[in-house]
Amino acid sequence: MQKTILLVDDDTAMRQLFGIAFERAGFNILQAPSGEHALSILEHETPDAFILDVMMPGMNGFELCRYIRSQPQFATQPIIMLSSAFNDELVEEGMAAGASDYLCKVNTPLFDLVAKFKVLLMKQTVDEATHGT
């Protein structure tokens, strides 16, 4: 079964680039240009995983991550936060918000990002089978 990822980034070029890479890897991609738009998608979609930009106008990635984690249906879904801004404080804030990982946009090859999602989704499947969540 094809897994669906919600990609939230205010940069259109980044959304297109990530979207193409994940679609070629066999994922279904939903795209949102803002945290607010992502919330409207979540009213009728249940993604299997999330890619969130950190620095966005309006609702930022940390706020969106906290909201996603507050929803029971998304308690175990992988969330990777991506940002051009990368330092210990931001990583800690992302992880505290509920992210599964926090990666630097400019230093993470697309192949590695896709591979990381495959591993996180496999781990989620094993955890659900083992723990019945």
Coordinates of C-alpha atoms in Angstrom, one line a residue, residues 2-121:
Q2 CA 1.3 3.4 -1.0
K3 CA 2.2 5.6 2.0
T4 CA 1.2 9.3 2.0
I5 CA 3.4 12.1 3.2
L6 CA 2.2 15.6 3.9
L7 CA 5.0 18.0 2.8
V8 CA 4.6 21.5 4.4
D9 CA 7.0 24.2 3.1
D10 CA 6.4 27.8 2.1
D11 CA 9.1 27.5 -0.6
T12 CA 7.4 26.3 -3.8
A13 CA 10.7 25.1 -5.4
M14 CA 11.5 23.0 -2.3
R15 CA 8.0 21.5 -2.3
Q16 CA 8.4 20.6 -6.0
L17 CA 11.8 19.1 -5.5
F18 CA 10.9 17.0 -2.5
G19 CA 7.6 16.1 -4.0
I20 CA 9.2 14.7 -7.2
A21 CA 11.8 12.8 -5.2
F22 CA 9.2 11.1 -2.9
E23 CA 6.8 10.4 -5.8
R24 CA 9.6 8.7 -7.7
A25 CA 10.3 6.6 -4.5
G26 CA 6.7 5.4 -4.6
F27 CA 5.1 7.8 -2.0
N28 CA 1.9 9.7 -2.5
I29 CA 2.6 13.4 -1.7
L30 CA 0.2 16.0 -0.3
Q31 CA 1.6 19.5 -0.4
A32 CA 0.8 22.6 1.7
P33 CA 2.4 26.0 1.5
S34 CA 1.7 26.9 5.1
G35 CA 0.9 25.5 8.5
E36 CA -2.7 26.8 8.2
H37 CA -3.2 25.1 4.8
A38 CA -1.8 21.9 6.3
L39 CA -4.5 22.1 9.0
S40 CA -7.2 22.3 6.4
I41 CA -5.7 19.2 4.7
L42 CA -5.7 17.3 8.0
E43 CA -9.5 17.8 8.3
H44 CA -10.0 15.3 5.5
E45 CA -6.7 13.4 5.1
T46 CA -4.7 11.1 7.4
P47 CA -1.1 11.1 6.2
D48 CA 1.3 8.4 7.2
A49 CA 4.2 10.8 7.7
F50 CA 5.1 14.5 7.7
I51 CA 7.9 16.7 6.4
L52 CA 7.7 20.2 8.0
D53 CA 9.7 23.3 7.2
V54 CA 10.5 25.1 10.4
M55 CA 10.6 28.8 9.4
M56 CA 7.2 29.6 7.7
P57 CA 5.1 32.8 8.0
G58 CA 2.1 32.4 10.2
M59 CA 2.1 29.0 11.9
N60 CA 5.7 27.8 12.0
G61 CA 6.9 24.2 11.9
F62 CA 7.2 23.8 15.6
E63 CA 3.6 24.9 16.2
L64 CA 2.4 22.6 13.5
C65 CA 4.4 19.7 14.9
R66 CA 2.9 20.2 18.4
Y67 CA -0.6 20.3 16.9
I68 CA 0.0 17.1 14.9
R69 CA 1.3 15.3 18.0
S70 CA -1.7 16.5 20.0
Q71 CA -4.0 14.5 17.7
P72 CA -4.4 10.9 18.7
Q73 CA -4.5 9.6 15.1
F74 CA -1.0 11.1 14.5
A75 CA 0.7 10.0 17.8
T76 CA 3.1 7.6 16.1
Q77 CA 3.5 9.0 12.6
P78 CA 7.0 10.0 11.6
I79 CA 7.6 13.8 11.5
I80 CA 10.8 15.1 10.0
M81 CA 11.5 18.8 10.4
L82 CA 13.7 20.4 7.7
S83 CA 15.3 23.8 7.9
S84 CA 18.1 25.9 6.5
A85 CA 18.5 27.1 10.1
F86 CA 20.3 24.5 12.1
N87 CA 21.7 24.7 15.6
D88 CA 21.4 22.9 18.8
E89 CA 18.6 25.1 20.2
L90 CA 16.4 24.6 17.1
V91 CA 17.0 20.8 17.1
E92 CA 16.1 20.6 20.7
E93 CA 12.9 22.7 20.1
G94 CA 12.0 20.5 17.2
M95 CA 12.5 17.3 19.2
A96 CA 10.6 18.7 22.2
A97 CA 7.7 19.6 19.8
G98 CA 7.5 15.9 18.9
A99 CA 9.6 15.6 15.7
S100 CA 11.1 12.2 14.9
D101 CA 14.2 14.0 13.5
Y102 CA 15.4 17.5 12.5
L103 CA 17.6 17.8 9.4
C104 CA 19.4 20.6 7.6
K105 CA 17.9 21.2 4.2
V106 CA 21.2 22.2 2.6
N107 CA 23.2 19.3 4.0
T108 CA 20.8 16.4 3.6
P109 CA 20.8 14.7 0.2
L110 CA 17.3 13.8 -1.1
F111 CA 18.3 10.2 -1.3
D112 CA 19.1 10.2 2.4
L113 CA 15.8 11.9 3.3
V114 CA 13.8 9.4 1.3
A115 CA 15.8 6.5 2.9
K116 CA 15.2 7.9 6.4
F117 CA 11.5 8.0 5.7
K118 CA 11.4 4.5 4.5
V119 CA 13.2 3.3 7.7
L120 CA 10.9 5.4 10.0
L121 CA 7.8 4.0 8.3

